[in-house]
Every structure is written in C-alpha cells, then in structure tokens.
C-alpha cells in the first residue's frame, strides 16, 4: 500500500472494461468485496443502471462513508460489514455476476491518525481494520517472540533486516512497551542501514506493511476468500482482483490457475460433466498501471490486476 492518500480508484477504466460484459444491460448483481471509499462501486453503479450492488467491507467507517457516497443509488445498494471470506453468507447463497476485490488499506484508513496505519505521523499503534476487534499492532510488537516477529517482518514485509529489527524490538520493549508509531519509526531508522533507505524507500515501510497484514490476518482472509468468491460466481460472471503485495498476487494467480486448467481425469471423455475448466483467464499474467497513472496516483505503483470469467459450473 502506498504512502500517500488516495482518492482515485486504481485502474478504474480497466476494471470497468473487464466487468462490463458480465454487467451491461441486465439485472446483474455486483459484489464489491472492498468498498473502501466506494470509488469503484460508484463508477459501476453509474455505468450500469440496472446493476444491484452488494458492498462489503470489514471497516465500519468505510461502510458509513460509502453509504453516504452511494446515497443516490440507495434503492440498488446493500451494505454488509463483514470480512470478504464470508462472501457466500453475505450474498445469501445467490450466484452473482461480478466481483471486485481491491485489496489492502484505504486512504480513509491511512488518513485516520488515531488508527495508526501511517508511519508518517506519531499515533497509537493500532492498525485494526475492523475497528476495535482483536489484537493491535502494539500487542504484536509487545508480545510476539523474536522468532515470530522475524517471520512476520520477513514473510509479510519482505524485510531484509527482519531478524535485526525483531531483536531490537525485543530489547527495547523490555525497557518500556511500544504504544506509538513514533517510537517504532525511531527504532527502524536506527536498524535499517542508510544505504538501503535510498533504494528501498522509507525504513518503516516494510515493517508497517507486515504489522498491518498480521494484525488483520489479511493473507488468511484472502486464502479463504478466493475459493468462496469463485464459488458464488455465476457462469458468465467475472471476477477482478487488485493486489498490492507479491504474496497476495501469488495467491490470486494460484487460485485462478487451479480452476482454469481442465480437471478431466486421464482416459475419460473430455465432455464428462463437471470436469472441464471452470475459469477462463481474462488477463495475461498480472496487469500493472501505466506510467501516467502512477505519476498521477502513486498508490497505483505496486498494483497487480488479474481477472477471470466463470465458464463452467463447480464440480
Ligand atoms: C484499497 S481499499 C478499497 C478502495 C475502493 N476500491 C475504492 O474505490 O474506494 C481496501 C478496503 O478493503 C477493506 N478490507 C481489507 N481487508 C478486508 C477483508 N478481509 N474483508 C473485507 N474488507 C477488507 C479495507 O477495510 C478497505 O476499506
């Protein structure tokens, strides 16, 4: 997730173009799994006057903000505050025609000082997306073993200095527990060599990303969400996923590839029902944002977009 506030939906035209064949000119159902500020959803509702939206977000503030933004479409919109792995429940067992997952953190969350997502301000180390639920980033820093902290920083932040940072955290918290981002940022300035800062960005970037992913169990949620989302997609329905981190993108790639290959057991007739490929990939590899979009909206720099269409029923 980028450092700067973002109000422009990432790859908006591409997302609209990919979803259009599944949503245009019909009473289609579109699920936005990550409402955020409601930017993508608003554009879909404007483009398709007959589409009904089911908007999900785990963050009550995102639901509230989207409710206000999407008020002109109120008769076509339903909001559910839930994590996206519960998509099947949220749509009440129905099949849907379009699904969007724009992963990560929103500018609404980054800008809310008291929530502690941004390393550029000194604020409480919270980072919970479902406000008030579960352990905070401070809890992770103050209670995890050095080994567990190293794993979190390495796996979720791809932080080269994970072990060194974890050791420093364990040493410093023995003097006084961590409560604010300012003290953690200070520690990271000392732990990450200056030379790395020039090429790797802000020394706190990777650690903050890792803590956010751990606090919100983002990869666990995504791992459960992908098969759940694909299971509610109608034949002809389309799914678009925007990831901002390589582990997420790898999960999406794998989930799509699993269903895109034919599962016909060797020696059986190819037309055997239920054994053909279930998905057609709509993107070749992962698509990225153009240089121009990144210039206008740096938040788009790390985006990896993948999309697929359901072409066969689940077995
Ligand atoms: C990048 S923002 C989405 C921005 C949105 N597409 C727009 O145009 O404004 C991601 C949103 O996903 C939500 N989110 C992250 N993980 C989630 C999960 N597991 N379940 C539901 N919502 C989640 C966050 O709370 C955040 O509001």
mmCIF file of C-alpha atoms and ligand atoms in Angstrom:
data_model
loop_
_atom_site.group_PDB
_atom_site.id
_atom_site.type_symbol
_atom_site.label_atom_id
_atom_site.label_comp_id
_atom_site.label_asym_id
_atom_site.label_seq_id
_atom_site.Cartn_x
_atom_site.Cartn_y
_atom_site.Cartn_z
ATOM 1 C CA UNK A 1 0.000 0.000 0.000
ATOM 2 C CA UNK A 2 1.294 3.405 -0.947
ATOM 3 C CA UNK A 3 2.204 6.115 1.491
ATOM 4 C CA UNK A 4 0.101 8.903 0.040
ATOM 5 C CA UNK A 5 -3.577 9.477 0.482
ATOM 6 C CA UNK A 6 -5.535 8.174 -2.457
ATOM 7 C CA UNK A 7 -8.950 9.136 -3.678
ATOM 8 C CA UNK A 8 -8.733 7.889 -7.248
ATOM 9 C CA UNK A 9 -9.797 4.255 -7.725
ATOM 10 C CA UNK A 10 -6.849 2.264 -9.089
ATOM 11 C CA UNK A 11 -7.070 1.045 -12.731
ATOM 12 C CA UNK A 12 -10.678 2.231 -12.821
ATOM 13 C CA UNK A 13 -11.189 2.115 -16.605
ATOM 14 C CA UNK A 14 -9.646 -1.340 -16.857
ATOM 15 C CA UNK A 15 -11.805 -2.654 -14.004
ATOM 16 C CA UNK A 16 -14.940 -1.229 -15.642
ATOM 17 C CA UNK A 17 -13.963 -2.691 -19.015
ATOM 18 C CA UNK A 18 -13.337 -6.154 -17.596
ATOM 19 C CA UNK A 19 -16.617 -6.225 -15.661
ATOM 20 C CA UNK A 20 -18.789 -4.707 -18.414
ATOM 21 C CA UNK A 21 -19.577 -7.899 -20.399
ATOM 22 C CA UNK A 22 -20.946 -9.503 -17.219
ATOM 23 C CA UNK A 23 -22.933 -6.483 -16.008
ATOM 24 C CA UNK A 24 -24.134 -4.486 -19.025
ATOM 25 C CA UNK A 25 -27.833 -4.233 -19.930
ATOM 26 C CA UNK A 26 -29.142 -6.735 -17.418
ATOM 27 C CA UNK A 27 -30.375 -7.031 -13.836
ATOM 28 C CA UNK A 28 -26.956 -8.197 -12.716
ATOM 29 C CA UNK A 29 -25.606 -8.469 -9.165
ATOM 30 C CA UNK A 30 -22.177 -6.994 -8.469
ATOM 31 C CA UNK A 31 -20.282 -7.608 -5.224
ATOM 32 C CA UNK A 32 -17.629 -5.099 -4.225
ATOM 33 C CA UNK A 33 -15.739 -7.019 -1.531
ATOM 34 C CA UNK A 34 -13.667 -3.986 -0.548
ATOM 35 C CA UNK A 35 -15.873 -0.879 -0.650
ATOM 36 C CA UNK A 36 -13.284 1.439 0.907
ATOM 37 C CA UNK A 37 -14.302 4.917 -0.200
ATOM 38 C CA UNK A 38 -16.817 3.485 -2.665
ATOM 39 C CA UNK A 39 -14.950 4.794 -5.728
ATOM 40 C CA UNK A 40 -15.061 1.667 -7.882
ATOM 41 C CA UNK A 41 -18.632 0.921 -6.787
ATOM 42 C CA UNK A 42 -19.880 4.386 -7.662
ATOM 43 C CA UNK A 43 -18.424 4.079 -11.169
ATOM 44 C CA UNK A 44 -20.023 0.639 -11.673
ATOM 45 C CA UNK A 45 -23.430 1.885 -10.498
ATOM 46 C CA UNK A 46 -23.206 4.913 -12.808
ATOM 47 C CA UNK A 47 -22.157 2.803 -15.795
ATOM 48 C CA UNK A 48 -24.848 0.130 -15.303
ATOM 49 C CA UNK A 49 -28.261 1.499 -14.276
ATOM 50 C CA UNK A 50 -29.773 -1.965 -13.777
ATOM 51 C CA UNK A 51 -26.984 -3.404 -11.657
ATOM 52 C CA UNK A 52 -27.585 -4.120 -7.952
ATOM 53 C CA UNK A 53 -24.576 -3.742 -5.641
ATOM 54 C CA UNK A 54 -23.790 -5.750 -2.536
ATOM 55 C CA UNK A 55 -20.971 -3.798 -0.883
ATOM 56 C CA UNK A 56 -18.750 -5.430 1.736
ATOM 57 C CA UNK A 57 -16.066 -4.016 3.994
ATOM 58 C CA UNK A 58 -14.806 -5.083 7.384
ATOM 59 C CA UNK A 59 -14.342 -1.449 8.404
ATOM 60 C CA UNK A 60 -17.478 0.234 9.803
ATOM 61 C CA UNK A 61 -16.132 3.679 8.775
ATOM 62 C CA UNK A 62 -15.782 2.519 5.153
ATOM 63 C CA UNK A 63 -19.374 1.265 5.206
ATOM 64 C CA UNK A 64 -20.587 4.594 6.626
ATOM 65 C CA UNK A 65 -18.644 6.668 4.097
ATOM 66 C CA UNK A 66 -19.774 4.518 1.168
ATOM 67 C CA UNK A 67 -23.356 4.687 2.384
ATOM 68 C CA UNK A 68 -23.191 8.479 2.105
ATOM 69 C CA UNK A 69 -21.348 8.470 -1.222
ATOM 70 C CA UNK A 70 -23.682 5.934 -2.794
ATOM 71 C CA UNK A 71 -26.892 7.528 -1.408
ATOM 72 C CA UNK A 72 -28.081 8.493 -4.931
ATOM 73 C CA UNK A 73 -28.232 4.767 -5.740
ATOM 74 C CA UNK A 74 -29.735 3.710 -2.393
ATOM 75 C CA UNK A 75 -32.512 1.609 -3.956
ATOM 76 C CA UNK A 76 -29.918 -0.601 -5.694
ATOM 77 C CA UNK A 77 -27.383 -0.944 -2.912
ATOM 78 C CA UNK A 78 -26.999 -3.165 0.127
ATOM 79 C CA UNK A 79 -24.124 -2.896 2.622
ATOM 80 C CA UNK A 80 -22.699 -5.680 4.755
ATOM 81 C CA UNK A 81 -19.965 -5.111 7.340
ATOM 82 C CA UNK A 82 -18.072 -8.365 7.154
ATOM 83 C CA UNK A 83 -14.691 -9.801 6.102
ATOM 84 C CA UNK A 84 -14.741 -10.832 2.460
ATOM 85 C CA UNK A 85 -14.104 -14.503 3.164
ATOM 86 C CA UNK A 86 -17.772 -14.525 4.271
ATOM 87 C CA UNK A 87 -18.969 -13.503 0.812
ATOM 88 C CA UNK A 88 -21.200 -16.593 0.388
ATOM 89 C CA UNK A 89 -23.143 -15.728 3.545
ATOM 90 C CA UNK A 90 -23.255 -12.063 2.595
ATOM 91 C CA UNK A 91 -24.919 -12.776 -0.763
ATOM 92 C CA UNK A 92 -27.362 -15.210 0.856
ATOM 93 C CA UNK A 93 -26.410 -18.187 -1.276
ATOM 94 C CA UNK A 94 -27.202 -16.363 -4.558
ATOM 95 C CA UNK A 95 -24.990 -16.519 -7.678
ATOM 96 C CA UNK A 96 -23.508 -13.168 -8.688
ATOM 97 C CA UNK A 97 -22.334 -11.686 -11.986
ATOM 98 C CA UNK A 98 -19.393 -9.515 -10.986
ATOM 99 C CA UNK A 99 -16.925 -9.465 -8.088
ATOM 100 C CA UNK A 100 -14.212 -6.917 -7.300
ATOM 101 C CA UNK A 101 -11.501 -7.253 -4.651
ATOM 102 C CA UNK A 102 -9.282 -4.170 -4.343
ATOM 103 C CA UNK A 103 -7.057 -5.408 -1.546
ATOM 104 C CA UNK A 104 -5.179 -3.663 1.217
ATOM 105 C CA UNK A 105 -5.734 -0.481 3.119
ATOM 106 C CA UNK A 106 -7.709 2.597 2.018
ATOM 107 C CA UNK A 107 -6.708 6.239 2.109
ATOM 108 C CA UNK A 108 -9.538 6.691 4.613
ATOM 109 C CA UNK A 109 -7.698 4.328 6.961
ATOM 110 C CA UNK A 110 -4.264 5.817 6.249
ATOM 111 C CA UNK A 111 -5.542 9.321 6.897
ATOM 112 C CA UNK A 112 -7.231 8.483 10.209
ATOM 113 C CA UNK A 113 -4.437 9.477 12.568
ATOM 114 C CA UNK A 114 -5.798 7.631 15.597
ATOM 115 C CA UNK A 115 -5.790 4.286 13.751
ATOM 116 C CA UNK A 116 -2.005 4.106 13.418
ATOM 117 C CA UNK A 117 -1.666 2.842 9.805
ATOM 118 C CA UNK A 118 0.643 5.635 8.654
ATOM 119 C CA UNK A 119 4.274 5.816 9.709
ATOM 120 C CA UNK A 120 4.461 9.475 8.761
ATOM 121 C CA UNK A 121 2.630 10.516 11.952
ATOM 122 C CA UNK A 122 3.091 9.709 15.603
ATOM 123 C CA UNK A 123 -0.058 7.876 16.620
ATOM 124 C CA UNK A 124 -1.206 4.860 18.675
ATOM 125 C CA UNK A 125 -0.026 1.553 17.168
ATOM 126 C CA UNK A 126 -3.483 0.150 16.419
ATOM 127 C CA UNK A 127 -3.840 -0.810 12.685
ATOM 128 C CA UNK A 128 -7.056 -2.814 13.082
ATOM 129 C CA UNK A 129 -9.305 -2.530 10.032
ATOM 130 C CA UNK A 130 -12.347 -3.953 11.835
ATOM 131 C CA UNK A 131 -12.043 -1.170 14.406
ATOM 132 C CA UNK A 132 -11.890 -2.376 17.992
ATOM 133 C CA UNK A 133 -11.662 -6.109 17.235
ATOM 134 C CA UNK A 134 -8.660 -8.328 18.041
ATOM 135 C CA UNK A 135 -5.025 -7.588 18.922
ATOM 136 C CA UNK A 136 -3.427 -4.299 17.875
ATOM 137 C CA UNK A 137 -0.030 -3.695 16.260
ATOM 138 C CA UNK A 138 1.249 -2.728 19.721
ATOM 139 C CA UNK A 139 0.083 -6.119 21.063
ATOM 140 C CA UNK A 140 2.029 -7.874 18.278
ATOM 141 C CA UNK A 141 5.196 -5.874 18.980
ATOM 142 C CA UNK A 142 4.967 -6.287 22.756
ATOM 143 C CA UNK A 143 4.084 -9.994 22.969
ATOM 144 C CA UNK A 144 5.469 -11.933 19.963
ATOM 145 C CA UNK A 145 8.727 -13.843 20.360
ATOM 146 C CA UNK A 146 11.753 -12.638 18.381
ATOM 147 C CA UNK A 147 11.288 -15.602 16.013
ATOM 148 C CA UNK A 148 7.625 -14.833 15.386
ATOM 149 C CA UNK A 149 8.345 -11.149 14.827
ATOM 150 C CA UNK A 150 11.105 -12.093 12.379
ATOM 151 C CA UNK A 151 8.701 -14.353 10.476
ATOM 152 C CA UNK A 152 6.037 -11.622 10.262
ATOM 153 C CA UNK A 153 8.502 -8.983 9.052
ATOM 154 C CA UNK A 154 10.178 -11.311 6.564
ATOM 155 C CA UNK A 155 7.070 -13.012 5.171
ATOM 156 C CA UNK A 156 4.638 -10.095 5.097
ATOM 157 C CA UNK A 157 7.027 -7.172 4.684
ATOM 158 C CA UNK A 158 9.767 -8.908 2.686
ATOM 159 C CA UNK A 159 12.060 -7.046 5.096
ATOM 160 C CA UNK A 160 15.739 -7.947 4.644
ATOM 161 C CA UNK A 161 16.583 -6.806 8.158
ATOM 162 C CA UNK A 162 13.747 -8.725 9.826
ATOM 163 C CA UNK A 163 15.913 -10.507 12.389
ATOM 164 C CA UNK A 164 17.827 -7.378 13.339
ATOM 165 C CA UNK A 165 14.622 -5.347 13.723
ATOM 166 C CA UNK A 166 12.918 -8.100 15.755
ATOM 167 C CA UNK A 167 15.912 -8.286 18.118
ATOM 168 C CA UNK A 168 15.840 -4.507 18.564
ATOM 169 C CA UNK A 169 12.102 -4.550 19.301
ATOM 170 C CA UNK A 170 12.515 -7.278 21.930
ATOM 171 C CA UNK A 171 15.387 -5.340 23.547
ATOM 172 C CA UNK A 172 13.535 -2.014 23.579
ATOM 173 C CA UNK A 173 10.194 -3.327 24.786
ATOM 174 C CA UNK A 174 11.885 -4.739 27.893
ATOM 175 C CA UNK A 175 12.582 -1.119 28.887
ATOM 176 C CA UNK A 176 9.068 0.085 28.056
ATOM 177 C CA UNK A 177 6.255 -1.427 25.934
ATOM 178 C CA UNK A 178 5.593 0.088 22.493
ATOM 179 C CA UNK A 179 2.486 2.242 22.296
ATOM 180 C CA UNK A 180 3.108 4.749 19.498
ATOM 181 C CA UNK A 181 4.310 4.647 15.904
ATOM 182 C CA UNK A 182 6.865 7.415 16.529
ATOM 183 C CA UNK A 183 8.980 5.226 18.813
ATOM 184 C CA UNK A 184 8.872 2.318 16.368
ATOM 185 C CA UNK A 185 9.878 4.574 13.460
ATOM 186 C CA UNK A 186 12.834 5.840 15.504
ATOM 187 C CA UNK A 187 13.950 2.253 16.129
ATOM 188 C CA UNK A 188 13.625 1.444 12.416
ATOM 189 C CA UNK A 189 15.739 4.431 11.399
ATOM 190 C CA UNK A 190 18.485 3.010 13.608
ATOM 191 C CA UNK A 191 18.046 -0.618 12.475
ATOM 192 C CA UNK A 192 17.813 -0.209 8.686
ATOM 193 C CA UNK A 193 21.140 0.854 7.128
ATOM 194 C CA UNK A 194 21.119 4.265 5.464
ATOM 195 C CA UNK A 195 22.263 2.787 2.129
ATOM 196 C CA UNK A 196 19.150 0.580 1.987
ATOM 197 C CA UNK A 197 16.908 3.539 2.691
ATOM 198 C CA UNK A 198 17.987 5.184 -0.541
ATOM 199 C CA UNK A 199 16.843 2.231 -2.656
ATOM 200 C CA UNK A 200 14.184 0.559 -0.505
ATOM 201 C CA UNK A 201 12.088 3.600 0.415
ATOM 202 C CA UNK A 202 11.195 4.734 3.926
ATOM 203 C CA UNK A 203 12.781 2.456 6.563
ATOM 204 C CA UNK A 204 9.375 1.914 8.202
ATOM 205 C CA UNK A 205 7.507 0.988 5.021
ATOM 206 C CA UNK A 206 8.031 -2.766 5.124
ATOM 207 C CA UNK A 207 7.600 -3.154 8.883
ATOM 208 C CA UNK A 208 4.320 -1.199 8.888
ATOM 209 C CA UNK A 209 3.010 -3.276 5.977
ATOM 210 C CA UNK A 210 3.963 -6.505 7.760
ATOM 211 C CA UNK A 211 2.326 -5.472 11.037
ATOM 212 C CA UNK A 212 -0.859 -4.423 9.250
ATOM 213 C CA UNK A 213 -1.081 -7.753 7.428
ATOM 214 C CA UNK A 214 -0.512 -9.692 10.668
ATOM 215 C CA UNK A 215 -2.950 -7.626 12.749
ATOM 216 C CA UNK A 216 -5.705 -8.063 10.184
ATOM 217 C CA UNK A 217 -4.785 -11.638 9.203
ATOM 218 C CA UNK A 218 -5.048 -10.377 5.627
ATOM 219 C CA UNK A 219 -3.480 -13.355 3.880
ATOM 220 C CA UNK A 220 -5.552 -15.861 5.872
ATOM 221 C CA UNK A 221 -8.683 -13.958 4.970
ATOM 222 C CA UNK A 222 -7.701 -13.818 1.284
ATOM 223 C CA UNK A 223 -6.808 -17.519 1.219
ATOM 224 C CA UNK A 224 -10.337 -18.365 2.390
ATOM 225 C CA UNK A 225 -11.983 -15.629 0.317
ATOM 226 C CA UNK A 226 -10.756 -16.637 -3.150
ATOM 227 C CA UNK A 227 -12.452 -20.069 -3.351
ATOM 228 C CA UNK A 228 -15.519 -18.620 -1.596
ATOM 229 C CA UNK A 229 -15.771 -15.812 -4.172
ATOM 230 C CA UNK A 230 -15.275 -18.172 -7.105
ATOM 231 C CA UNK A 231 -17.975 -20.468 -5.707
ATOM 232 C CA UNK A 232 -20.649 -17.730 -5.845
ATOM 233 C CA UNK A 233 -19.756 -16.553 -9.354
ATOM 234 C CA UNK A 234 -22.439 -17.427 -11.948
ATOM 235 C CA UNK A 235 -21.437 -18.920 -15.299
ATOM 236 C CA UNK A 236 -20.516 -15.894 -17.435
ATOM 237 C CA UNK A 237 -19.714 -13.933 -14.256
ATOM 238 C CA UNK A 238 -16.408 -12.112 -13.897
ATOM 239 C CA UNK A 239 -14.000 -11.523 -11.015
ATOM 240 C CA UNK A 240 -11.314 -8.833 -10.856
ATOM 241 C CA UNK A 241 -8.663 -8.740 -8.128
ATOM 242 C CA UNK A 242 -6.202 -5.904 -7.491
ATOM 243 C CA UNK A 243 -3.274 -6.850 -5.205
ATOM 244 C CA UNK A 244 -0.550 -4.584 -3.863
ATOM 245 C CA UNK A 245 1.839 -7.136 -2.458
ATOM 246 C CA UNK A 246 3.508 -10.153 -4.053
ATOM 247 C CA UNK A 247 2.192 -12.779 -1.604
ATOM 248 C CA UNK A 248 -1.376 -11.661 -2.326
ATOM 249 C CA UNK A 249 -0.815 -11.707 -6.069
ATOM 250 C CA UNK A 250 0.691 -15.181 -5.908
ATOM 251 C CA UNK A 251 -2.398 -16.459 -4.072
ATOM 252 C CA UNK A 252 -4.706 -14.959 -6.680
ATOM 253 C CA UNK A 253 -2.639 -16.400 -9.522
ATOM 254 C CA UNK A 254 -2.755 -19.866 -7.961
ATOM 255 C CA UNK A 255 -6.479 -19.767 -7.151
ATOM 256 C CA UNK A 256 -7.315 -18.791 -10.740
ATOM 257 C CA UNK A 257 -4.867 -21.255 -12.307
ATOM 258 C CA UNK A 258 -6.274 -24.161 -10.279
ATOM 259 C CA UNK A 259 -9.704 -23.722 -11.810
ATOM 260 C CA UNK A 260 -8.547 -22.591 -15.236
ATOM 261 C CA UNK A 261 -6.941 -25.888 -16.156
ATOM 262 C CA UNK A 262 -9.052 -28.822 -17.221
ATOM 263 C CA UNK A 263 -9.570 -31.337 -14.448
ATOM 264 C CA UNK A 264 -10.584 -34.130 -16.791
ATOM 265 C CA UNK A 265 -9.024 -37.301 -15.390
ATOM 266 C CA UNK A 266 -6.791 -39.045 -17.949
ATOM 267 C CA UNK A 267 -8.606 -41.636 -20.052
ATOM 268 C CA UNK A 268 -12.096 -40.205 -19.506
ATOM 269 C CA UNK A 269 -14.129 -38.479 -22.246
ATOM 270 C CA UNK A 270 -13.401 -34.746 -22.288
ATOM 271 C CA UNK A 271 -17.089 -33.853 -22.188
ATOM 272 C CA UNK A 272 -17.552 -35.552 -18.814
ATOM 273 C CA UNK A 273 -19.774 -33.033 -16.978
ATOM 274 C CA UNK A 274 -18.180 -31.125 -14.122
ATOM 275 C CA UNK A 275 -14.602 -31.950 -15.069
ATOM 276 C CA UNK A 276 -13.850 -29.239 -17.612
ATOM 277 C CA UNK A 277 -12.115 -25.966 -16.810
ATOM 278 C CA UNK A 278 -14.231 -23.688 -14.675
ATOM 279 C CA UNK A 279 -12.489 -20.407 -15.353
ATOM 280 C CA UNK A 280 -11.166 -18.522 -18.345
ATOM 281 C CA UNK A 281 -8.332 -16.130 -17.554
ATOM 282 C CA UNK A 282 -9.007 -12.625 -18.871
ATOM 283 C CA UNK A 283 -5.554 -11.231 -18.151
ATOM 284 C CA UNK A 284 -2.204 -12.498 -19.426
ATOM 285 C CA UNK A 285 -0.126 -12.587 -16.280
ATOM 286 C CA UNK A 286 -0.703 -9.681 -13.932
ATOM 287 C CA UNK A 287 -1.501 -6.268 -15.386
ATOM 288 C CA UNK A 288 0.088 -3.144 -13.953
ATOM 289 C CA UNK A 289 -0.768 0.557 -14.015
ATOM 290 C CA UNK A 290 0.548 2.808 -16.777
ATOM 291 C CA UNK A 291 3.374 5.236 -16.044
ATOM 292 C CA UNK A 292 0.913 8.076 -16.376
ATOM 293 C CA UNK A 293 -1.487 6.619 -13.798
ATOM 294 C CA UNK A 294 1.364 6.029 -11.361
ATOM 295 C CA UNK A 295 2.510 9.607 -11.834
ATOM 296 C CA UNK A 296 -0.982 10.914 -11.112
ATOM 297 C CA UNK A 297 -1.673 8.398 -8.342
ATOM 298 C CA UNK A 298 1.441 6.844 -6.742
ATOM 299 C CA UNK A 299 -0.875 4.438 -4.877
ATOM 300 C CA UNK A 300 -1.222 2.566 -8.193
ATOM 301 C CA UNK A 301 2.514 1.781 -8.461
ATOM 302 C CA UNK A 302 2.521 -1.695 -6.892
ATOM 303 C CA UNK A 303 -0.859 -2.847 -8.245
ATOM 304 C CA UNK A 304 -1.152 -6.266 -9.908
ATOM 305 C CA UNK A 305 -4.508 -6.913 -11.547
ATOM 306 C CA UNK A 306 -5.854 -10.335 -12.503
ATOM 307 C CA UNK A 307 -9.293 -11.198 -13.829
ATOM 308 C CA UNK A 308 -11.203 -14.317 -14.813
ATOM 309 C CA UNK A 309 -14.606 -15.403 -16.101
ATOM 310 C CA UNK A 310 -16.504 -18.461 -14.938
ATOM 311 C CA UNK A 311 -17.158 -20.711 -17.910
ATOM 312 C CA UNK A 312 -18.213 -23.912 -16.165
ATOM 313 C CA UNK A 313 -20.031 -24.988 -13.018
ATOM 314 C CA UNK A 314 -18.113 -26.066 -9.942
ATOM 315 C CA UNK A 315 -17.900 -29.826 -9.514
HETATM 316 C C1 LIG B 1 -7.921 -0.320 -1.173
HETATM 317 S S1 LIG B 1 -9.372 -0.114 -0.259
HETATM 318 C C2 LIG B 1 -10.655 -0.210 -1.452
HETATM 319 C C3 LIG B 1 -10.861 1.089 -2.195
HETATM 320 C C4 LIG B 1 -12.070 1.084 -3.112
HETATM 321 N N1 LIG B 1 -11.935 0.167 -4.215
HETATM 322 C C5 LIG B 1 -12.393 2.460 -3.641
HETATM 323 O O1 LIG B 1 -12.509 2.645 -4.838
HETATM 324 O O2 LIG B 1 -12.551 3.360 -2.815
HETATM 325 C C6 LIG B 1 -9.493 -1.646 0.538
HETATM 326 C C7 LIG B 1 -10.656 -1.811 1.525
HETATM 327 O O3 LIG B 1 -10.758 -3.205 1.788
HETATM 328 C C8 LIG B 1 -11.124 -3.387 3.124
HETATM 329 N N2 LIG B 1 -10.672 -4.717 3.524
HETATM 330 C C9 LIG B 1 -9.400 -5.153 3.678
HETATM 331 N N3 LIG B 1 -9.384 -6.440 4.044
HETATM 332 C C10 LIG B 1 -10.679 -6.840 4.095
HETATM 333 C C11 LIG B 1 -11.319 -8.081 4.393
HETATM 334 N N4 LIG B 1 -10.622 -9.166 4.733
HETATM 335 N N5 LIG B 1 -12.667 -8.129 4.320
HETATM 336 C C12 LIG B 1 -13.390 -7.028 3.982
HETATM 337 N N6 LIG B 1 -12.845 -5.828 3.702
HETATM 338 C C13 LIG B 1 -11.498 -5.744 3.760
HETATM 339 C C14 LIG B 1 -10.429 -2.280 3.875
HETATM 340 O O4 LIG B 1 -11.109 -2.026 5.073
HETATM 341 C C15 LIG B 1 -10.505 -1.130 2.862
HETATM 342 O O5 LIG B 1 -11.612 -0.314 3.135
#
